[in-house]
PDB file of C-alpha atoms in Angstrom:
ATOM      1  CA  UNK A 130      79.356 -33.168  69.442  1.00 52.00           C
ATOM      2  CA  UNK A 131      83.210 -32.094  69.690  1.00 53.00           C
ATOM      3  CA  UNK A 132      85.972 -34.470  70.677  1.00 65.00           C
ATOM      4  CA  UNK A 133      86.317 -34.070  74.265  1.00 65.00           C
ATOM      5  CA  UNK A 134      82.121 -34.674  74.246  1.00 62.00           C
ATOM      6  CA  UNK A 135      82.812 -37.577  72.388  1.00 60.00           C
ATOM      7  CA  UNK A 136      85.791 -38.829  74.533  1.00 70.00           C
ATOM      8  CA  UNK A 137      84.010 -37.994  77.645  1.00 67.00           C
ATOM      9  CA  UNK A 138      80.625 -39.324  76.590  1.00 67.00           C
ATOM     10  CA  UNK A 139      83.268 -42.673  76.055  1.00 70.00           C
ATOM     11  CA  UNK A 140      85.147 -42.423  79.124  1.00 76.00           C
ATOM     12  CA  UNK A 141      81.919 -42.139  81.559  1.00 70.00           C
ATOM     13  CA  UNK A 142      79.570 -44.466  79.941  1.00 70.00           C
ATOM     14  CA  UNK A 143      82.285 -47.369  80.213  1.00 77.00           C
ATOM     15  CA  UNK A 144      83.057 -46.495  83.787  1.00 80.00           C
ATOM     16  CA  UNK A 145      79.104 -46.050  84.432  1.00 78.00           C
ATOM     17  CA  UNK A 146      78.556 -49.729  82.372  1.00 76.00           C
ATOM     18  CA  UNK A 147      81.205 -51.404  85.209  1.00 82.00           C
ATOM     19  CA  UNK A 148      80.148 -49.883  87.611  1.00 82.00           C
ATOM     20  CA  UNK A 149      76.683 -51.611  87.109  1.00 80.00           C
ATOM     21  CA  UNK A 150      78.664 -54.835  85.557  1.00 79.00           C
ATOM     22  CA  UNK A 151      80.311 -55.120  88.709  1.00 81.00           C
ATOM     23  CA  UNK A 152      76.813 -54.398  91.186  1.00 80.00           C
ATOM     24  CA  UNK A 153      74.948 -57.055  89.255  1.00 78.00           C
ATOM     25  CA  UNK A 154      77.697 -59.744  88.843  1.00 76.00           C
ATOM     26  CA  UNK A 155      78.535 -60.894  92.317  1.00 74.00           C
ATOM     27  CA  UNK A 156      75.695 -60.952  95.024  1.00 78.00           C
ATOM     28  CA  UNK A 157      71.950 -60.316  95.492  1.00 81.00           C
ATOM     29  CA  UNK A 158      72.780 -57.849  97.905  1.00 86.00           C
ATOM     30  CA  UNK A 159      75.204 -55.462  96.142  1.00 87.00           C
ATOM     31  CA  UNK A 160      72.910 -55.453  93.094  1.00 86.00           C
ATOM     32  CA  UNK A 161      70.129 -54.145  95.186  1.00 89.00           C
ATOM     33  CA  UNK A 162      72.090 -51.655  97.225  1.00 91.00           C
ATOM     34  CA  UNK A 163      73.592 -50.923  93.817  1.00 90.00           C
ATOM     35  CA  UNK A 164      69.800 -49.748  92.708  1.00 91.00           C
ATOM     36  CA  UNK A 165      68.834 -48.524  95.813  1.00 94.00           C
ATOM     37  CA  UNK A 166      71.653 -45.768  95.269  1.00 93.00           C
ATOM     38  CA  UNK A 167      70.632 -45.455  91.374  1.00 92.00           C
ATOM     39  CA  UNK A 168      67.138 -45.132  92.626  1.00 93.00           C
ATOM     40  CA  UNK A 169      67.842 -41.858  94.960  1.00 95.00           C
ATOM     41  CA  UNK A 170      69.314 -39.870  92.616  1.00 94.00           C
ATOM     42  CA  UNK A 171      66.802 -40.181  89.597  1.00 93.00           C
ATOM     43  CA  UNK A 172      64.252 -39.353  92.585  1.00 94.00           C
ATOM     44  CA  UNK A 173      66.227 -36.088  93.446  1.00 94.00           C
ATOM     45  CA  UNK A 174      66.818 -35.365  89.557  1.00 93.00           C
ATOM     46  CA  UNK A 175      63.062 -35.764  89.067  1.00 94.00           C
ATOM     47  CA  UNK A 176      62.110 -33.530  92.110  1.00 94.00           C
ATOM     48  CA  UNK A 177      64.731 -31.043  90.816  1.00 92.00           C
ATOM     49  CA  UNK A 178      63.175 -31.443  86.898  1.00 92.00           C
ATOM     50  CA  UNK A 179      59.311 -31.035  88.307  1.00 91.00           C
ATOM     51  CA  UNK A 180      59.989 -28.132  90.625  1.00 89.00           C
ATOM     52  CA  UNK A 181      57.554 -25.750  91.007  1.00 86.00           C
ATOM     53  CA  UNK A 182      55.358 -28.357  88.710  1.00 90.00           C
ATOM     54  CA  UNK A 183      52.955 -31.668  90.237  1.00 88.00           C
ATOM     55  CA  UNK A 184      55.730 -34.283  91.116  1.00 89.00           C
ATOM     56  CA  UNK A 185      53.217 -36.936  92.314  1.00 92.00           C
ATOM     57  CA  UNK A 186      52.952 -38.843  88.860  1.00 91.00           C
ATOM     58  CA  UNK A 187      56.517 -38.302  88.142  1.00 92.00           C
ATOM     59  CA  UNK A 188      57.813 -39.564  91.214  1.00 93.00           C
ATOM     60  CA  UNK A 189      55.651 -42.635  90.928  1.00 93.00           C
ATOM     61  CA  UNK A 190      57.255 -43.027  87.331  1.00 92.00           C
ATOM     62  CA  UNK A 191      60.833 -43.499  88.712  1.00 93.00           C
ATOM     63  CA  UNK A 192      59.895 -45.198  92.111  1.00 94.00           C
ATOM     64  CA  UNK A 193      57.822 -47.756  90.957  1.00 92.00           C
ATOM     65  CA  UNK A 194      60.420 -49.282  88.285  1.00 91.00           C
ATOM     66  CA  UNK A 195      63.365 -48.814  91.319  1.00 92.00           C
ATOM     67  CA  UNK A 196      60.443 -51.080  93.543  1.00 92.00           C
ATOM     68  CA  UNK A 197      59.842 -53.828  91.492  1.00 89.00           C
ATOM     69  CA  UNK A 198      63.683 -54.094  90.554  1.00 88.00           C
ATOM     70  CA  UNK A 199      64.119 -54.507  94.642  1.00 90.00           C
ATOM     71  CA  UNK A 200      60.983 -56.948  94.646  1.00 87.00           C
ATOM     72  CA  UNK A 201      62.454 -59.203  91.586  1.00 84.00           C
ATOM     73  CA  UNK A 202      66.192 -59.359  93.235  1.00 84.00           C
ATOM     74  CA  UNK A 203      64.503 -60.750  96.588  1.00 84.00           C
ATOM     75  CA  UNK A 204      61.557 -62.357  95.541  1.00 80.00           C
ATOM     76  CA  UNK A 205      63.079 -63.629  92.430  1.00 73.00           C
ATOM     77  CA  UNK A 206      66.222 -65.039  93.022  1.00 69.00           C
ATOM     78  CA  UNK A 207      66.857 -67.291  90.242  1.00 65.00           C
ATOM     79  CA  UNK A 208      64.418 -68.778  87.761  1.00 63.00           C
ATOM     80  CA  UNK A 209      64.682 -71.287  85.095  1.00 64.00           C
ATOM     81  CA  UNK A 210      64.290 -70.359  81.040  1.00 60.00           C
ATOM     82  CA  UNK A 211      64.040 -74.190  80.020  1.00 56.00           C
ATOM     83  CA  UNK A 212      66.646 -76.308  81.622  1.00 59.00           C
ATOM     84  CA  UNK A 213      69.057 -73.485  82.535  1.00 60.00           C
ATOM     85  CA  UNK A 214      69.079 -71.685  85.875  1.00 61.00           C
ATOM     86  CA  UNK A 215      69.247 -67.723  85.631  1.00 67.00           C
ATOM     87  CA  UNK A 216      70.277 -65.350  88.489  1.00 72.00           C
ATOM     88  CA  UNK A 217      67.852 -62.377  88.633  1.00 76.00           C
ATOM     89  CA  UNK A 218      70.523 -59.678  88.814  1.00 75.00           C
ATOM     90  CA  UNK A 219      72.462 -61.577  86.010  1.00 76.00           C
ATOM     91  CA  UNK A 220      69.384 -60.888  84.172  1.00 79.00           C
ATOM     92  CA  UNK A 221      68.878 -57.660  85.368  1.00 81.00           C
ATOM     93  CA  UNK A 222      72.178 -56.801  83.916  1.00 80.00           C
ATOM     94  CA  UNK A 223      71.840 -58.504  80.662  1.00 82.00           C
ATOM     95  CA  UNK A 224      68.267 -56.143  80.092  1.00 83.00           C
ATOM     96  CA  UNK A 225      70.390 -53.553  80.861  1.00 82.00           C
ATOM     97  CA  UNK A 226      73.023 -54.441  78.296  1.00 83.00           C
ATOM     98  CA  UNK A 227      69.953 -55.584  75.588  1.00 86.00           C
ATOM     99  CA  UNK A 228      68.046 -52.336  76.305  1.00 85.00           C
ATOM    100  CA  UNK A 229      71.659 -49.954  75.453  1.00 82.00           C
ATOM    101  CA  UNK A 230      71.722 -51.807  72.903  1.00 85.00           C
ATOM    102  CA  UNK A 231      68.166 -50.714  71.067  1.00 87.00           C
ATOM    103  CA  UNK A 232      68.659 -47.204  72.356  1.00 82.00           C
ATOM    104  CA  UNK A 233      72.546 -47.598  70.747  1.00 81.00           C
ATOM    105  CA  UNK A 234      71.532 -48.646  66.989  1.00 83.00           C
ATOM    106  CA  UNK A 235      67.926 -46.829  67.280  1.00 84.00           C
ATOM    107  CA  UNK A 236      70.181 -43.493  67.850  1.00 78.00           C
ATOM    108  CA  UNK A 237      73.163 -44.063  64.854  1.00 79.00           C
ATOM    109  CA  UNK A 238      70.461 -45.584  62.465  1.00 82.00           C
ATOM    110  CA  UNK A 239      68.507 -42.186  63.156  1.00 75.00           C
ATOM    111  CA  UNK A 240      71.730 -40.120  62.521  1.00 72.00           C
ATOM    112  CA  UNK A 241      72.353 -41.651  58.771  1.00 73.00           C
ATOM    113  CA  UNK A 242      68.455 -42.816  57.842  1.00 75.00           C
ATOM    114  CA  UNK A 243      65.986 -41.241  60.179  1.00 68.00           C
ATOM    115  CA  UNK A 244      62.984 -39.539  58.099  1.00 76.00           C
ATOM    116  CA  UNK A 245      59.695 -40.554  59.841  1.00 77.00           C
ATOM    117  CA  UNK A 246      59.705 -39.488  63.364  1.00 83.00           C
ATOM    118  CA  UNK A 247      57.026 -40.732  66.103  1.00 81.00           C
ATOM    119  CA  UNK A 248      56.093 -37.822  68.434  1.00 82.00           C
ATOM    120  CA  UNK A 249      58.254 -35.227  67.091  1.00 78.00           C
ATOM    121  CA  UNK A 250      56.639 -32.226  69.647  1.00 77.00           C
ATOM    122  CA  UNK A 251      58.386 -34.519  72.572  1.00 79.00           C
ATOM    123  CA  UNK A 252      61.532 -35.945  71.121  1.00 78.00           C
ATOM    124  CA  UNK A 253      62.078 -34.668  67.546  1.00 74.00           C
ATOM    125  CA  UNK A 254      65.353 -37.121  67.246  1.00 76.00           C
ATOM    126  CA  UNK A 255      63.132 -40.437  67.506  1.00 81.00           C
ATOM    127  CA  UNK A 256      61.912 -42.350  64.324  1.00 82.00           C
ATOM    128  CA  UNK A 257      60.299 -45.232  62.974  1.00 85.00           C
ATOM    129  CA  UNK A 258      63.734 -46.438  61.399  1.00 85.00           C
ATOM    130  CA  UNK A 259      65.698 -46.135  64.157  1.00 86.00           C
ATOM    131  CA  UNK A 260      62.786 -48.204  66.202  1.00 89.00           C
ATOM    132  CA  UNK A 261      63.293 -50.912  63.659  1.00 89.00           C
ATOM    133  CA  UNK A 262      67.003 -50.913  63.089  1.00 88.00           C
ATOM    134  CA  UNK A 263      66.984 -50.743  67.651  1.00 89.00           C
ATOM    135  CA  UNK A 264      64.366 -54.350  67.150  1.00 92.00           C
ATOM    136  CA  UNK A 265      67.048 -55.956  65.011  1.00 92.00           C
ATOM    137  CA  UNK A 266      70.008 -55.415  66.372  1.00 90.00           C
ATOM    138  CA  UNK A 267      68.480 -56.109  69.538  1.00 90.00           C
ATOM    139  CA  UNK A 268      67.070 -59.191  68.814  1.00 90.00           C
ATOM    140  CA  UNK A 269      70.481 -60.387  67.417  1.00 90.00           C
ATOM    141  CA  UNK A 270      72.161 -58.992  70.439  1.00 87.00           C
ATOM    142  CA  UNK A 271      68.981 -61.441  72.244  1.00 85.00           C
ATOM    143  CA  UNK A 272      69.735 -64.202  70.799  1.00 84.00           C
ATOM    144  CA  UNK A 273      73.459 -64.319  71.255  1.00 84.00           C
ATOM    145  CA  UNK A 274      72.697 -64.016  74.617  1.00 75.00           C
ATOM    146  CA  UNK A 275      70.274 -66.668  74.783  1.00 74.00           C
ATOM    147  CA  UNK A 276      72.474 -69.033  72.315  1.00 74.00           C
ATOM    148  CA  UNK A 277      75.806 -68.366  73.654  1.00 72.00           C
ATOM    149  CA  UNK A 278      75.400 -67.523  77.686  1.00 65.00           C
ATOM    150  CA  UNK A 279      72.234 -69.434  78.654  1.00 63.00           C
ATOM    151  CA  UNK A 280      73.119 -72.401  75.785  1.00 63.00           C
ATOM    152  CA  UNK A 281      69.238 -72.872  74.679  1.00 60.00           C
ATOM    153  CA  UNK A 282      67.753 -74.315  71.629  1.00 66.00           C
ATOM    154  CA  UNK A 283      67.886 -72.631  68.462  1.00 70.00           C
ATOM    155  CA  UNK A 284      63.868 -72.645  69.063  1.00 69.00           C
ATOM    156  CA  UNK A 285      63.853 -71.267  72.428  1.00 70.00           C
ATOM    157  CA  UNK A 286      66.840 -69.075  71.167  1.00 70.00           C
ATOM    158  CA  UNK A 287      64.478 -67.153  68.362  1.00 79.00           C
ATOM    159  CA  UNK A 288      61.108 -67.410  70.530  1.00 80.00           C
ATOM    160  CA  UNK A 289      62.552 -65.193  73.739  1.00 78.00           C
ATOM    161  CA  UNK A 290      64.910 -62.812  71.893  1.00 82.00           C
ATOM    162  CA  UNK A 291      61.884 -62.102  70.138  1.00 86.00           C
ATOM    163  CA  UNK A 292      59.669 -61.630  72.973  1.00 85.00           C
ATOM    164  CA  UNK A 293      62.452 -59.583  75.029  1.00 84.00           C
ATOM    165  CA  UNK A 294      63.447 -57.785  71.354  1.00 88.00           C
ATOM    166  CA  UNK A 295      60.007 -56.723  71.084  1.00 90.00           C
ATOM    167  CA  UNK A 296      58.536 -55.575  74.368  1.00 88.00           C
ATOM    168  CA  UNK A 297      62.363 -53.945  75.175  1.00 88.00           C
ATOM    169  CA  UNK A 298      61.895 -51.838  72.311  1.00 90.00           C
ATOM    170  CA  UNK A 299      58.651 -50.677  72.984  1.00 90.00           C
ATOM    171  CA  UNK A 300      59.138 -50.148  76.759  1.00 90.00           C
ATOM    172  CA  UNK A 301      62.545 -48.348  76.463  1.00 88.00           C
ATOM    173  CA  UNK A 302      60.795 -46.100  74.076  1.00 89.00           C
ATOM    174  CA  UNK A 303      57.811 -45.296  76.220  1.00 90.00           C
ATOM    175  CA  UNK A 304      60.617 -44.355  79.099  1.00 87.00           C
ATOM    176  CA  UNK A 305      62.411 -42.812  77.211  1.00 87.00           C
ATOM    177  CA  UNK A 306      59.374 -40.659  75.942  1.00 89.00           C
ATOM    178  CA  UNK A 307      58.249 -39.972  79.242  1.00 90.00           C
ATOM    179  CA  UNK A 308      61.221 -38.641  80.480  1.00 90.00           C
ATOM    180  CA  UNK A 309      62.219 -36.099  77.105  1.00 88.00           C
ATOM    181  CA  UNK A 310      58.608 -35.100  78.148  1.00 90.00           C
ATOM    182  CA  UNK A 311      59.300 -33.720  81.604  1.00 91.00           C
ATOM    183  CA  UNK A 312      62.317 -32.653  80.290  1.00 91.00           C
ATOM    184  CA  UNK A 313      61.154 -30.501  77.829  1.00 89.00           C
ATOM    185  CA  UNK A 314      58.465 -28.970  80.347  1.00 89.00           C
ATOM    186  CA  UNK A 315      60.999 -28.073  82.178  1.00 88.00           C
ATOM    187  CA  UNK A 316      63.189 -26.625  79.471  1.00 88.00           C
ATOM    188  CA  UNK A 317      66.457 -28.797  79.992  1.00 88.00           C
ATOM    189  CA  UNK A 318      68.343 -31.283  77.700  1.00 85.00           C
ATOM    190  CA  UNK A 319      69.516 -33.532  80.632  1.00 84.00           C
ATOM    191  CA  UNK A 320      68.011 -34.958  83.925  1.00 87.00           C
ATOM    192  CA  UNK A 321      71.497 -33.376  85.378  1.00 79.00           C
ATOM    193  CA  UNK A 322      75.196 -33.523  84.935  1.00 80.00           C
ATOM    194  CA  UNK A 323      76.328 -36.466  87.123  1.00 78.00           C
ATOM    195  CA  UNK A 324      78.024 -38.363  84.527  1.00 75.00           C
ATOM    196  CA  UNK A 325      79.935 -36.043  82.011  1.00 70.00           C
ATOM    197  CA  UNK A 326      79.297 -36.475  78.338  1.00 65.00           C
ATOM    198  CA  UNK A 327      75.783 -38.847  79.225  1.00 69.00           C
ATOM    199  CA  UNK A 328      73.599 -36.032  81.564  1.00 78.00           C
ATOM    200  CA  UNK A 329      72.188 -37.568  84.757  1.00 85.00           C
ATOM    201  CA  UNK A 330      71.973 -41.010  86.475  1.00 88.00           C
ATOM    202  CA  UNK A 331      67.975 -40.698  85.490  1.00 90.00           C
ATOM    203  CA  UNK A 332      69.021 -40.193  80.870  1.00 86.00           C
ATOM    204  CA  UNK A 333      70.613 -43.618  81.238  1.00 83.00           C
ATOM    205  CA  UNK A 334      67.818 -45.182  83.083  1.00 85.00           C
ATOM    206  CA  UNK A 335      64.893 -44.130  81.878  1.00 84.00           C
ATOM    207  CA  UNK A 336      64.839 -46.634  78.802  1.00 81.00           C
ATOM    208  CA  UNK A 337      64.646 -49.402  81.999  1.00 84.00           C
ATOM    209  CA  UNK A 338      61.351 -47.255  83.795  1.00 84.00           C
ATOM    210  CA  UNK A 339      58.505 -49.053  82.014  1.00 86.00           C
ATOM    211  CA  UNK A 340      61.177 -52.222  81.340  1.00 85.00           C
ATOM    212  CA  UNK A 341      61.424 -53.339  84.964  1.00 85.00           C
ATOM    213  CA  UNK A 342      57.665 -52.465  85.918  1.00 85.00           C
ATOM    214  CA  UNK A 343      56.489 -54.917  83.130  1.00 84.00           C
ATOM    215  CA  UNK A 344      58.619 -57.628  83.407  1.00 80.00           C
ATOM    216  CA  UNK A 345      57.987 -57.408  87.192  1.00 80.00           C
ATOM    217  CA  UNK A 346      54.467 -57.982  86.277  1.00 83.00           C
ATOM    218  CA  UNK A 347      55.023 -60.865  84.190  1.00 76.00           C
ATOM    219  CA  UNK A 348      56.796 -62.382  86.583  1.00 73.00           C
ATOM    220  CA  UNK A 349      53.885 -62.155  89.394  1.00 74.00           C
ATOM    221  CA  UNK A 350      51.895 -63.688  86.403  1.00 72.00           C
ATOM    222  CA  UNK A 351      53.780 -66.944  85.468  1.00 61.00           C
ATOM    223  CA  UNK A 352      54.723 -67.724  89.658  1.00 59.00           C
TER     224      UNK A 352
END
């Protein structure tokens, strides 16, 4: 990757990361037109990525995540972890932040250590050391959250970023998975070229897919 990758790959995923900082932070409403939007185009990238090809399944696989995010901003407003009221798009954001995170420190730990890779036929980058290194650092990155910003115990601190550190990095690498898989059936490195540097609106999300869908369940679970 040259410089002006680099700097663009920089420039574009800050302004992307505001741009959803700024959706989530201020109302229900703008965080769920802010999705609905996010939604369409990784529905048009994925029609464009399956043409000619069955798009039933692979529709389902981005419109089903984009539903239940809608369903937990309306239907889940705010909920309490412990003693401490959380806004649902807050949250939404701060998966969002944890699951960059794992994908961040699973990608630079595979660049310097990565030896053992998982499905190498589908993403040949992907390893078992940067699936650890992407657990730890997200679990720190968890429990700052949970220490600093929600102010819990140093128990309930180390039980949910362990919970979120786990099934984060196992969801964000079944979407990610997924989506390298349709990818490489259709012979492309990207989803498309929206944001310069990153690919398309559907390469930053797809670590979320399977995210959203099971948390959405767990929600319906515990209510």
């Amino acid at each position: 990757m040259n410089t002006t990758e680099l700097k663009n790959r920089g420039i574009f995923g800050l302004i992307f990361v505001l741009i959803l900082y700024f959706g989530t932070s201020y109302s229900s409403m703008l965080c769920s037109i802010l999705f609905a939007v996010l939604g369409l185009i990784c529905l048009y990238e994925m029609w464009h990525l399956r043409e000619g090809k069955s798009k039933i399944l692979a529709l389902a696989y981005v419109l089903i995540p984009f539903l239940s995010i809608q369903d937990l901003i309306w239907n889940y407003l705010s909920f309490s972890i412990y003693d401490t009221q959380v806004w649902m798009s807050e949250f939404i954001l701060s998966l969002l932040v944890l699951t960059w995170t794992f994908d961040t420190f699973a990608f630079l730990i595979v660049v310097k250590y990565g030896k053992h890779k998982i499905i190498p036929s589908i993403s040949p980058k992907k390893s078992w050391e940067g699936f650890v290194g992407g657990l730890i650092f997200t679990f720190i990155a968890s429990s700052i959250y949970f220490r600093c910003f929600l102010e819990n115990s140093m128990e309930e601190t180390l039980i949910w970023s362990l919970i979120l550190a786990i099934t984060i990095s196992f969801t964000a690498s079944l979407g990610d998975f997924i989506e390298s898989a349709y990818k490489r059936q259709a012979g492309v490195k990207d989803s498309g070229n929206l944001i310069p540097g990153h690919g398309g609106v559907l390469d930053r999300m797809d670590s979320l897919m399977i995210s959203m869908f099971i948390l959405n369940i767990l929600f319906r679970l515990l209510s």
